[in-house]
Coordinates of C-alpha atoms in Angstrom, one line a residue:
M540 CA 0.0 0.0 0.0
I541 CA 2.9 2.4 0.7
R542 CA 5.1 3.3 -2.2
F543 CA 8.1 5.4 -1.3
I544 CA 11.6 6.5 -2.0
L545 CA 13.5 7.0 1.3
F546 CA 17.0 8.2 2.0
S547 CA 18.5 9.5 5.1
F548 CA 21.7 10.7 6.5
L549 CA 22.8 11.0 10.1
I550 CA 25.2 13.5 11.6
S551 CA 25.9 13.1 15.2
C552 CA 27.4 15.6 17.7
F553 CA 28.5 14.2 21.1
S554 CA 29.7 17.3 22.8
I555 CA 27.7 18.8 25.7
A556 CA 27.1 22.5 25.3
K557 CA 25.6 25.1 27.6
S558 CA 23.7 26.7 24.8
Q559 CA 23.4 25.4 21.2
K560 CA 21.7 26.7 18.1
L561 CA 21.0 24.3 15.3
R562 CA 19.5 25.3 11.9
L563 CA 17.0 23.3 9.8
E564 CA 15.6 24.0 6.3
S565 CA 12.5 22.8 4.6
P566 CA 13.0 20.6 1.5
N567 CA 12.3 23.5 -0.8
K568 CA 14.4 25.9 1.3
V569 CA 11.6 28.3 1.8
L570 CA 11.1 27.7 5.5
S571 CA 13.9 27.6 8.1
A572 CA 14.0 26.9 11.8
E573 CA 16.6 27.8 14.4
V574 CA 16.5 25.5 17.4
N575 CA 18.0 27.1 20.5
V576 CA 18.4 24.7 23.5
G577 CA 20.5 25.1 26.6
S578 CA 20.0 28.6 28.0
G579 CA 16.8 27.8 29.9
N580 CA 14.9 29.9 27.3
N581 CA 14.4 27.1 24.8
T582 CA 12.9 28.2 21.5
I583 CA 12.4 27.3 17.9
H584 CA 12.4 30.4 15.6
L585 CA 10.4 29.7 12.5
S586 CA 10.8 32.0 9.5
S587 CA 10.3 32.0 5.7
A588 CA 12.5 33.5 3.0
S589 CA 10.8 36.9 3.5
R590 CA 9.7 37.2 7.2
A591 CA 9.7 35.8 10.7
L592 CA 6.7 33.6 11.4
T593 CA 6.6 32.6 15.0
D594 CA 8.8 31.7 18.0
I595 CA 7.8 28.4 19.6
K596 CA 8.6 28.1 23.3
I597 CA 9.5 24.5 24.0
L598 CA 10.5 22.1 26.8
N599 CA 8.3 23.7 29.4
F600 CA 6.7 21.1 31.6
D601 CA 5.3 21.2 35.1
W602 CA 5.7 17.9 36.9
I603 CA 3.7 16.5 39.7
E604 CA 6.9 15.2 41.1
N605 CA 10.3 17.0 41.3
V606 CA 11.6 15.0 38.3
V607 CA 13.8 17.4 36.3
Q608 CA 16.4 19.7 37.9
G609 CA 18.5 22.3 36.0
N610 CA 18.4 23.3 32.3
W611 CA 18.2 21.0 29.3
Q612 CA 21.5 20.7 27.4
V613 CA 22.1 19.0 24.0
I614 CA 24.4 15.9 24.2
K615 CA 23.8 14.5 20.8
S616 CA 22.2 15.6 17.5
D617 CA 21.1 13.6 14.5
R618 CA 19.8 14.7 11.2
K619 CA 17.6 12.8 8.7
T620 CA 16.1 13.6 5.3
V621 CA 13.0 11.8 4.1
R622 CA 11.5 11.8 0.6
Q623 CA 8.6 9.4 0.2
T624 CA 5.1 9.0 -1.3
W625 CA 2.3 6.9 0.1
K626 CA -1.1 5.9 -1.1
P627 CA -4.0 6.3 1.4
L628 CA -6.9 3.8 1.4
F629 CA -9.3 6.8 0.9
G630 CA -9.0 10.5 1.1
E631 CA -9.0 13.9 -0.6
R632 CA -6.1 12.9 -2.9
K633 CA -4.8 9.7 -4.4
N634 CA -1.2 10.1 -3.5
I635 CA 0.5 11.8 -0.6
K636 CA 4.0 13.3 -0.5
D637 CA 5.8 13.0 2.8
D638 CA 9.0 15.1 2.4
Y639 CA 10.8 16.5 5.4
N640 CA 14.2 17.2 7.1
Q641 CA 14.4 16.1 10.7
L642 CA 16.6 17.1 13.6
E643 CA 16.6 14.8 16.6
L644 CA 18.2 16.2 19.8
K645 CA 19.2 14.0 22.7
L646 CA 18.9 16.2 25.8
Q647 CA 20.2 15.9 29.4
S648 CA 19.2 18.0 32.4
S649 CA 22.1 19.8 34.0
G650 CA 21.0 19.2 37.6
N651 CA 20.1 15.5 37.8
H652 CA 21.1 14.2 34.3
K653 CA 17.6 13.1 33.2
K654 CA 17.5 12.3 29.5
M655 CA 14.8 13.1 26.8
R656 CA 14.6 13.7 23.1
L657 CA 13.3 16.5 21.0
Y658 CA 12.2 15.8 17.4
V659 CA 11.8 18.7 15.0
R660 CA 10.6 18.1 11.4
L661 CA 10.5 20.8 8.8
Y662 CA 8.3 20.2 5.8
N663 CA 7.4 22.5 2.9
E664 CA 4.0 22.8 4.5
G665 CA 5.2 23.7 8.1
I666 CA 7.0 22.5 11.2
A667 CA 6.3 19.8 13.7
L668 CA 7.9 18.9 17.1
K669 CA 7.4 16.2 19.7
Y670 CA 9.0 15.0 22.9
G671 CA 10.4 11.6 23.8
F672 CA 11.3 10.7 27.4
D673 CA 13.8 8.1 28.5
K674 CA 12.0 5.2 30.1
S675 CA 14.6 4.5 32.8
D676 CA 14.6 8.2 33.9
F677 CA 10.8 8.9 33.7
S678 CA 9.2 5.6 34.7
G679 CA 6.3 6.4 37.0
S680 CA 6.5 10.1 36.3
T681 CA 3.4 12.3 35.5
I682 CA 3.3 15.6 33.6
K683 CA 1.0 18.1 35.3
S684 CA 1.0 20.6 32.5
E685 CA 2.8 21.4 29.3
S686 CA 3.4 25.0 28.2
T687 CA 4.5 24.8 24.6
A688 CA 3.7 28.3 23.3
F689 CA 3.5 30.0 20.0
Q690 CA 4.5 33.7 19.9
F691 CA 3.3 36.2 17.3
D692 CA 4.5 39.8 16.7
S693 CA 1.1 41.3 15.9
D694 CA -2.4 41.1 17.2
A695 CA -3.4 38.9 14.3
T696 CA -6.9 38.0 13.2
T697 CA -8.0 34.5 14.2
W698 CA -11.2 32.4 14.2
V699 CA -11.9 30.6 17.5
A700 CA -14.3 27.9 18.8
G701 CA -14.4 27.1 22.5
A702 CA -15.4 23.5 21.9
A703 CA -15.3 21.0 19.0
Q704 CA -18.9 21.6 18.0
S705 CA -19.1 25.3 19.0
A706 CA -19.8 28.2 16.6
Y707 CA -16.7 30.1 15.5
T708 CA -16.0 33.7 16.3
K709 CA -13.8 36.0 14.3
T710 CA -11.6 38.0 16.6
T711 CA -7.9 38.9 17.3
L712 CA -5.3 37.1 19.5
S713 CA -5.5 39.7 22.3
Q714 CA -9.3 39.1 22.7
L715 CA -9.0 35.4 23.2
K716 CA -10.5 34.1 26.4
G717 CA -10.7 30.7 28.1
E718 CA -9.7 27.5 26.3
F719 CA -10.2 27.0 22.6
E720 CA -10.0 24.3 20.0
R721 CA -7.3 23.2 17.6
P722 CA -6.4 23.7 14.9
L723 CA -6.3 27.5 15.4
V724 CA -5.9 29.5 12.2
V725 CA -4.1 32.8 12.6
N726 CA -3.8 35.5 9.9
P727 CA -0.8 37.7 10.9
A728 CA -0.3 39.5 7.6
S729 CA -1.5 39.7 4.0
Q730 CA -0.8 36.4 2.1
L731 CA 0.1 34.7 5.4
F732 CA -2.1 32.1 7.2
I733 CA -0.8 29.9 10.0
A734 CA -2.5 27.0 11.7
I735 CA -1.3 25.6 15.0
G736 CA -2.5 22.2 16.2
E737 CA -1.9 18.7 17.3
A738 CA -1.2 15.4 15.4
A739 CA -1.0 11.7 16.4
L740 CA -2.9 12.1 19.7
V741 CA -3.3 8.5 20.8
D742 CA -2.7 8.0 24.5
F743 CA -1.8 11.5 25.8
S744 CA -4.0 14.2 27.2
R745 CA -5.6 16.4 24.6
M746 CA -4.1 19.7 23.9
K747 CA -6.2 22.8 23.6
F748 CA -5.1 26.5 23.7
T749 CA -5.2 29.5 26.0
Y750 CA -4.0 33.1 25.4
K751 CA -1.1 34.3 27.5
A752 CA -0.9 38.0 28.0
D753 CA 2.6 39.5 27.4
P754 CA 3.6 43.2 27.0
K755 CA 5.8 42.6 24.0
S756 CA 4.1 39.9 22.0
Y757 CA 0.9 37.8 21.5
I758 CA 1.2 34.3 22.8
V759 CA -1.0 31.2 22.3
Q760 CA -0.1 28.5 24.8
S761 CA -0.9 24.8 25.0
A762 CA -3.3 23.7 27.7
L763 CA -3.5 19.9 28.4
S764 CA -6.9 18.5 29.4
G765 CA -5.5 16.8 32.4
P766 CA -2.3 15.2 33.7
V767 CA -0.3 12.6 31.7
A768 CA 1.2 9.5 33.1
L769 CA 4.2 8.8 30.9
D770 CA 4.0 5.0 31.5
Q771 CA 0.6 5.0 29.8
A772 CA 1.7 7.4 27.0
S773 CA 4.6 5.2 25.9
Y774 CA 7.0 8.0 26.9
E775 CA 6.2 10.2 23.9
S776 CA 4.1 13.2 23.3
P777 CA 1.9 13.9 20.3
W778 CA 3.2 16.2 17.6
R779 CA 2.7 19.9 17.9
Y780 CA 2.7 21.7 14.6
V781 CA 2.6 25.0 12.8
M782 CA 1.3 24.9 9.2
V783 CA 2.1 27.9 6.9
G784 CA 0.3 29.0 3.7
K785 CA -0.4 32.1 1.6
T786 CA -4.1 31.4 1.9
A787 CA -6.4 29.5 4.3
G788 CA -7.2 27.3 1.3
E789 CA -3.6 26.3 1.0
L790 CA -3.7 25.0 4.6
V791 CA -6.8 22.9 3.8
E792 CA -5.3 21.7 0.5
N793 CA -2.2 20.6 2.5
N794 CA -4.1 18.9 5.3
Y795 CA -2.3 15.6 4.5
F796 CA 0.4 17.1 6.6
V797 CA -1.5 15.9 9.7
L798 CA -1.7 12.4 8.4
N799 CA 2.0 12.4 7.6
L800 CA 2.7 12.9 11.3
N801 CA 1.0 9.6 12.1
K802 CA 2.2 6.0 11.8
P803 CA 1.4 4.0 8.7
N804 CA -1.5 1.7 8.4
E805 CA -1.3 -1.2 10.8
I806 CA -4.3 -3.1 9.4
T807 CA -3.1 -5.9 7.2
D808 CA -6.4 -6.9 5.4
N809 CA -8.1 -3.6 4.4
S810 CA -10.7 -5.2 2.0
W811 CA -13.6 -4.6 4.4
I812 CA -12.9 -0.9 4.9
K813 CA -15.2 0.9 2.5
P814 CA -16.2 4.5 2.4
G815 CA -19.7 5.4 1.1
K816 CA -22.8 7.5 1.4
V817 CA -25.1 6.9 4.4
L818 CA -28.8 7.2 5.0
R819 CA -30.0 7.5 8.6
E820 CA -33.0 5.4 9.4
V821 CA -35.2 7.5 11.8
T822 CA -38.3 5.5 12.3
L823 CA -36.7 2.5 14.0
T824 CA -39.2 0.1 12.5
T825 CA -38.9 -3.0 10.3
V826 CA -41.0 -1.3 7.6
G827 CA -38.9 1.8 7.7
G828 CA -35.7 -0.2 7.6
I829 CA -36.8 -2.1 4.5
A830 CA -37.9 1.2 2.8
A831 CA -34.5 2.7 3.6
V832 CA -32.7 -0.3 2.1
D833 CA -34.8 -0.2 -1.0
F834 CA -34.2 3.6 -1.4
A835 CA -30.5 3.1 -0.9
A836 CA -30.3 0.4 -3.5
R837 CA -32.2 2.6 -6.0
N838 CA -30.0 5.6 -5.4
Q839 CA -26.4 4.2 -5.0
I840 CA -26.3 4.8 -1.2
D841 CA -24.0 2.3 0.5
Y842 CA -25.1 2.2 4.1
I843 CA -28.1 2.5 6.4
E844 CA -27.5 3.7 9.9
F845 CA -29.9 2.9 12.8
D846 CA -29.6 5.8 15.2
A847 CA -30.1 6.2 18.9
G848 CA -32.9 4.2 20.5
W849 CA -32.7 0.9 18.7
Y850 CA -31.5 -0.9 21.9
G851 CA -33.4 1.3 24.4
P852 CA -32.9 4.8 25.9
E853 CA -29.3 5.6 25.0
E854 CA -28.5 7.4 28.3
S855 CA -29.9 4.6 30.5
K856 CA -27.4 2.2 32.1
A857 CA -30.1 -0.4 32.0
S858 CA -30.2 -0.4 28.1
D859 CA -28.5 -3.5 26.6
A860 CA -26.7 -2.9 23.3
S861 CA -26.4 -6.6 22.7
R862 CA -30.1 -6.9 21.8
V863 CA -32.8 -5.0 20.0
D864 CA -35.2 -3.2 22.4
V865 CA -36.6 -0.1 20.9
D866 CA -36.9 3.0 23.1
P867 CA -40.7 3.7 23.2
A868 CA -40.0 7.4 23.4
R869 CA -38.5 7.3 19.9
S870 CA -40.6 4.6 18.2
K871 CA -43.4 2.1 18.7
G872 CA -41.5 -0.4 16.6
P873 CA -41.5 -3.2 15.8
L874 CA -37.9 -3.5 14.7
D875 CA -36.6 -6.9 13.4
L876 CA -33.1 -5.7 12.9
Q877 CA -31.7 -9.1 11.8
S878 CA -34.2 -9.5 9.0
I879 CA -33.2 -6.0 7.7
I880 CA -29.5 -6.8 7.9
D881 CA -30.1 -10.0 5.9
Y882 CA -32.3 -8.2 3.4
A883 CA -29.7 -5.4 3.0
R884 CA -26.9 -7.9 2.4
K885 CA -28.8 -9.3 -0.6
K886 CA -28.9 -5.7 -2.1
N887 CA -25.2 -5.0 -1.2
I888 CA -26.2 -2.4 1.4
G889 CA -24.3 -2.3 4.7
I890 CA -25.9 -1.7 8.1
L891 CA -24.3 0.7 10.7
L892 CA -25.4 1.0 14.4
Y893 CA -25.3 3.9 16.8
V894 CA -24.0 3.0 20.3
N895 CA -23.9 5.5 23.1
K896 CA -20.8 5.8 25.4
K897 CA -22.7 4.3 28.4
A898 CA -23.1 1.0 26.5
L899 CA -19.6 1.2 24.9
E900 CA -17.9 1.6 28.2
T901 CA -19.6 -1.3 29.8
Q902 CA -20.2 -3.7 26.9
L903 CA -17.6 -3.0 24.2
D904 CA -15.9 -6.4 24.5
Q905 CA -19.2 -8.2 24.5
I906 CA -21.0 -6.4 21.6
L907 CA -18.2 -6.3 19.0
P908 CA -18.2 -10.1 18.3
I909 CA -22.0 -10.0 18.4
Y910 CA -22.2 -7.3 15.8
Q911 CA -19.8 -9.1 13.6
K912 CA -21.9 -12.2 13.8
W913 CA -25.1 -10.2 13.0
G914 CA -23.3 -8.8 9.9
I915 CA -22.9 -5.2 11.0
K916 CA -20.4 -3.2 9.0
G917 CA -19.7 -0.3 11.4
L918 CA -20.5 1.7 14.5
K919 CA -21.2 5.3 15.3
F920 CA -19.8 6.1 18.8
G921 CA -22.0 8.6 20.5
F922 CA -21.2 11.1 23.2
V923 CA -17.8 9.5 24.0
N924 CA -15.6 11.2 26.7
V925 CA -12.7 13.2 25.3
G926 CA -9.9 15.3 26.6
S927 CA -8.3 13.4 29.5
Q928 CA -5.5 10.9 29.0
E929 CA -7.8 8.1 30.2
A930 CA -10.6 9.0 27.7
T931 CA -8.2 9.5 24.8
A932 CA -6.5 6.1 25.4
W933 CA -9.8 4.3 25.8
L934 CA -11.2 5.7 22.6
H935 CA -8.3 4.7 20.4
E936 CA -8.1 1.3 22.0
A937 CA -11.9 0.9 21.2
I938 CA -11.1 1.8 17.5
R939 CA -8.3 -0.9 17.5
K940 CA -10.7 -3.4 19.1
A941 CA -13.3 -2.7 16.4
A942 CA -10.7 -3.4 13.7
K943 CA -10.2 -6.9 15.1
Y944 CA -13.9 -7.6 14.3
K945 CA -13.8 -5.8 10.9
L946 CA -16.0 -3.0 12.1
M947 CA -15.6 0.6 10.8
V948 CA -16.1 3.6 13.2
D949 CA -17.6 7.1 13.1
V950 CA -16.9 9.0 16.3
H951 CA -19.6 11.6 17.0
D952 CA -19.8 14.7 19.2
E953 CA -16.6 16.4 20.7
Y954 CA -13.8 14.2 19.2
R955 CA -11.6 16.0 16.7
P956 CA -9.2 14.1 14.5
T957 CA -5.4 14.2 14.7
G958 CA -4.7 11.8 11.9
Y959 CA -5.2 8.4 13.6
S960 CA -7.2 7.2 10.5
R961 CA -3.9 6.7 8.7
T962 CA -2.8 4.2 11.3
F963 CA -6.2 2.6 11.8
P964 CA -8.2 3.4 8.7
N965 CA -11.3 1.7 10.1
L966 CA -11.7 5.1 11.8
I967 CA -13.6 6.3 8.8
T968 CA -14.8 9.7 10.0
Q969 CA -15.8 11.8 13.0
E970 CA -17.8 14.7 14.0
G971 CA -16.0 17.3 16.2
I972 CA -17.7 19.8 13.9
R973 CA -20.6 22.2 13.9
G974 CA -22.6 20.3 11.3
D975 CA -26.0 20.8 9.7
E976 CA -27.9 19.3 12.6
E977 CA -26.9 22.6 14.4
S978 CA -28.3 24.7 11.5
P979 CA -25.1 26.7 10.9
S980 CA -25.3 29.8 8.7
T981 CA -23.4 29.8 5.5
E982 CA -20.9 32.1 7.2
Q983 CA -20.3 29.5 9.8
S984 CA -19.9 26.8 7.2
L985 CA -17.4 28.9 5.4
I986 CA -15.4 29.3 8.6
T987 CA -15.6 25.6 9.4
M988 CA -14.3 24.5 6.0
F989 CA -11.2 26.6 6.2
T990 CA -10.4 26.0 9.9
R991 CA -11.7 22.7 11.3
A992 CA -11.2 20.9 7.9
I993 CA -7.4 21.3 8.3
A994 CA -7.7 18.5 11.0
G995 CA -9.3 16.0 8.6
A996 CA -12.7 14.5 7.7
G997 CA -15.8 15.8 9.4
D998 CA -19.2 14.1 9.5
Y999 CA -21.3 17.2 8.6
T1000 CA -24.7 15.5 8.7
N1001 CA -25.7 17.0 5.3
C1002 CA -29.4 17.9 5.0
Y1003 CA -31.5 18.5 1.9
H1004 CA -35.3 18.5 2.3
A1005 CA -35.5 19.8 5.9
I1006 CA -37.2 23.1 6.3
R1007 CA -34.2 24.6 8.1
V1008 CA -32.2 24.2 4.8
N1009 CA -34.3 27.0 3.1
T1010 CA -34.9 29.1 6.2
K1011 CA -31.5 29.1 7.9
M1012 CA -28.8 27.4 5.8
G1013 CA -28.7 29.0 2.3
G1014 CA -30.9 26.7 0.3
K1015 CA -30.7 23.3 -1.3
A1016 CA -27.9 24.1 -3.8
A1017 CA -25.8 25.2 -0.8
Q1018 CA -26.3 21.8 0.7
M1019 CA -25.1 20.2 -2.5
A1020 CA -22.0 22.4 -2.4
K1021 CA -21.2 21.5 1.2
A1022 CA -21.5 17.8 0.4
V1023 CA -18.5 18.3 -1.9
M1024 CA -16.6 21.0 0.0
L1025 CA -16.8 19.4 3.5
Y1026 CA -15.0 16.0 3.1
S1027 CA -16.1 12.8 4.9
P1028 CA -15.5 9.3 3.6
W1029 CA -18.9 8.4 5.2
Q1030 CA -21.1 11.1 3.8
F1031 CA -24.4 11.2 5.6
I1032 CA -27.0 12.7 3.3
Y1033 CA -30.7 13.4 3.7
W1034 CA -30.0 13.7 7.5
Y1035 CA -33.6 14.6 8.6
D1036 CA -35.4 13.0 5.6
R1037 CA -36.9 9.6 5.0
P1038 CA -38.1 7.7 1.9
A1039 CA -41.7 8.4 1.0
D1040 CA -42.7 4.8 1.6
A1041 CA -41.3 4.7 5.2
P1042 CA -43.8 5.1 8.1
H1043 CA -44.8 8.7 8.5
K1044 CA -43.8 10.3 11.8
A1045 CA -45.3 13.6 13.0
G1046 CA -42.5 15.9 14.0
G1047 CA -39.7 13.7 12.7
A1048 CA -36.1 13.5 13.9
G1049 CA -34.8 16.9 15.2
G1050 CA -38.3 18.2 16.0
E1051 CA -39.1 19.5 12.6
H1052 CA -42.1 18.8 10.4
E1053 CA -41.9 15.5 8.5
T1054 CA -39.6 15.6 5.5
L1055 CA -40.0 13.0 2.8
I1056 CA -37.5 12.5 0.0
D1057 CA -39.0 13.4 -3.3
E1058 CA -37.4 11.0 -5.8
S1059 CA -38.8 12.9 -8.7
E1060 CA -36.7 15.9 -7.9
N1061 CA -33.6 16.2 -10.0
A1062 CA -31.3 16.6 -7.0
V1063 CA -31.7 12.8 -6.3
A1064 CA -29.5 12.3 -9.4
F1065 CA -26.9 14.6 -8.0
Y1066 CA -26.5 12.7 -4.7
R1067 CA -26.8 9.4 -6.5
S1068 CA -23.6 10.0 -8.5
L1069 CA -21.7 12.0 -5.7
P1070 CA -18.3 10.5 -4.9
V1071 CA -17.1 10.4 -1.3
I1072 CA -13.3 9.8 -2.0
W1073 CA -11.2 11.9 -4.3
D1074 CA -8.1 11.6 -6.6
E1075 CA -7.3 15.3 -6.4
T1076 CA -8.3 18.4 -4.5
K1077 CA -7.7 22.1 -5.2
V1078 CA -8.9 25.1 -3.2
L1079 CA -9.6 27.9 -5.7
K1080 CA -10.9 30.5 -3.3
S1081 CA -10.8 30.8 0.5
A1082 CA -12.2 33.9 2.1
I1083 CA -12.9 32.6 5.6
G1084 CA -16.6 33.2 6.5
E1085 CA -17.3 35.0 3.2
C1086 CA -16.8 32.8 0.1
G1087 CA -15.2 29.5 -0.9
I1088 CA -14.5 27.5 -4.0
I1089 CA -13.2 23.9 -3.9
A1090 CA -12.5 21.7 -6.8
R1091 CA -12.3 17.9 -6.4
R1092 CA -11.6 15.2 -9.0
S1093 CA -12.8 11.7 -9.1
G1094 CA -11.5 9.8 -12.2
H1095 CA -12.2 12.0 -15.2
R1096 CA -14.9 14.1 -13.5
W1097 CA -14.4 17.3 -11.6
Y1098 CA -16.8 18.7 -9.0
I1099 CA -16.3 22.5 -8.4
A1100 CA -18.4 23.6 -5.5
M1101 CA -19.1 27.2 -4.5
L1102 CA -20.6 28.8 -1.4
G1103 CA -21.0 32.5 -0.5
A1104 CA -22.3 34.2 2.7
K1105 CA -24.5 37.3 3.3
V1106 CA -24.1 39.2 0.0
K1107 CA -24.0 38.4 -3.7
H1108 CA -20.7 37.1 -4.9
D1109 CA -19.4 37.4 -8.5
I1110 CA -17.7 34.0 -9.0
K1111 CA -14.9 34.0 -11.5
I1112 CA -13.1 30.6 -11.9
D1113 CA -9.9 30.2 -13.9
L1114 CA -10.2 26.7 -15.4
S1115 CA -6.7 26.6 -16.9
F1116 CA -5.8 23.7 -14.5
L1117 CA -8.0 21.5 -16.7
E1118 CA -5.4 22.0 -19.5
T1119 CA -8.1 21.6 -22.2
P1120 CA -11.3 23.1 -20.8
N1121 CA -13.0 23.0 -24.2
R1122 CA -12.9 19.2 -23.9
F1123 CA -15.3 19.2 -21.0
K1124 CA -19.1 19.0 -20.9
A1125 CA -20.6 20.9 -17.9
Q1126 CA -23.7 20.7 -15.8
L1127 CA -24.4 23.4 -13.3
W1128 CA -26.6 22.9 -10.2
S1129 CA -27.7 26.3 -8.7
Q1130 CA -30.4 28.5 -7.4
D1131 CA -31.0 32.0 -8.5
E1132 CA -33.3 34.4 -6.6
Q1133 CA -36.4 32.8 -8.0
G1134 CA -35.1 29.3 -7.3
L1135 CA -34.4 30.1 -3.7
A1136 CA -37.9 31.6 -3.4
K1137 CA -39.5 28.5 -4.9
N1138 CA -37.1 26.1 -3.0
T1139 CA -36.1 24.5 -6.3
V1140 CA -32.7 23.7 -7.8
D1141 CA -31.9 24.4 -11.5
R1142 CA -29.7 22.0 -13.6
T1143 CA -28.3 23.3 -16.8
E1144 CA -26.0 21.7 -19.3
F1145 CA -23.4 23.2 -21.7
T1146 CA -20.0 22.8 -23.2
L1147 CA -17.1 24.9 -21.9
K1148 CA -15.7 27.2 -24.5
N1149 CA -12.7 28.7 -22.7
N1150 CA -10.7 28.9 -19.5
A1151 CA -13.2 31.1 -17.7
F1152 CA -16.4 30.3 -15.8
N1153 CA -18.5 33.1 -14.3
L1154 CA -21.5 33.0 -12.1
T1155 CA -23.3 35.3 -9.6
L1156 CA -24.2 33.6 -6.4
E1157 CA -27.2 35.0 -4.5
P1158 CA -26.6 35.9 -0.8
D1159 CA -26.2 32.8 1.3
A1160 CA -26.3 30.4 -1.6
G1161 CA -24.2 27.8 -3.3
A1162 CA -23.7 26.0 -6.6
V1163 CA -21.9 23.0 -8.0
L1164 CA -20.3 22.8 -11.5
I1165 CA -19.7 19.2 -12.6
L1166 CA -17.3 18.7 -15.5
D1167 CA -17.0 15.5 -17.5
K1168 CA -14.1 15.0 -20.0
I1169 CA -15.3 14.4 -23.5
K1170 CA -13.6 11.3 -24.8

């Protein structure tokens, strides 16, 4: 699965120095880092060819015990260069480059001679660092807090969310309050966007950020969500990173950077790991399940997911996730789940099950083999605990356990990805995002896709027919655009909707009026052919919170999705990246002012004549241009 060219060279220095500066360059020589260790003021100065970017304050730990005495000093340095390419099972691009120069420093404390390692990697896309601790010196030790800090020279614009599913606020660094989520996108200057975040979080405490007041600079500092026992953390921290781009779109386009900081795939047989579109079954009945399977088979939807309530009240400890027992508050049933699973198998449709954390924490080892025996393809973890080291380690162990039973996983609620889907790709997707069930404005969606999307896939619970789409979220064509722009290998569509032949249910999921999928509407054809994995991704415009254009290719077909907020946007797209635009047939899905008023989507077909495509988007509206190469 991994195809690569790798070469390395090692240069070692064995002398102990009170203070030592070491320089590192990115492969393309645009970024440089000066690592300064030994003075007690340990820093990494990151700069580009034209400007200083940030100073990273490193090696600042508060220990529960008096573990380290004195200052850190470099006793050995090794350098390594890596040039490799690998192929993901699924993703936003077919091939991923992993090119970096690495500096590994072996450190020793001057007071009591404790040893640790500092790894610094410089990529064309940014810089990453992590800490390693000598087991013999740190066995039984616990980190109380870590104060890795990122220092900026100006009171830069930033977009902040206090929690993984919170709304974003546009503000400046000096106005930041409390703790806030990663990745954090900072805009210090024209044509400069920086994202700071965390990668390869597996068994450590989660890092969030706080603002640290300083009279001379603006400092964003790490804040661990609890202590870290190094024995449980395998004596290594996650990676802390700084990504650098000229636009926010460049950061999103380069989000493979986070995957590169994770270990390669550890699952030998990957044949059962399959992305796809998902339809949520909201009636929790046999009739509704069969109707959903039939609809999925007609419309090229790969999975049906039975949501909360199929095994009883999800928040009740008395509910037993090893058997079907429908929550009467959600449905009167009956639900013969096994007959639906068997019926779906004949139509090549997979069944997914939602399981709340209360059942997961008490029944995980019991239910995984049961679900495999039933023929279940995957699970959606609900309301899992996140943040603490214990919660983080438990969750990733649960993902690994699911892999043993060939079960894919979607983690919902507050979990944000840090790239573990590279190592265990049965982690298909996750929420950690303010999705359509929260009725985000187009402005919020346009912040999310250029901030949260840097971290990786987000289960955005895409809606279409629901009333909120037209009244709050920019209309149906905007939903189509978001299904392309916001990447998820399990793409939930028609989130609040059900097939017309499913049992009717007053109120429906989410408390709205009943919404039935109209299969005569031309949008069904759009979702029917929509890919969920891509060969190539380009971000053509990224004005955070204002307007975005993202182009994705699957085979010979391009999807170019557009979304604008608040005001009309004159869209001008340079199609020269197609090389021969006049060799493409186009179809445009859009809503003009009249279409928005009537709640209908227009589909027009034409042949491209030149490199330019122009369109005026109505306020809070979207569109999708699909291009097929003429053979």
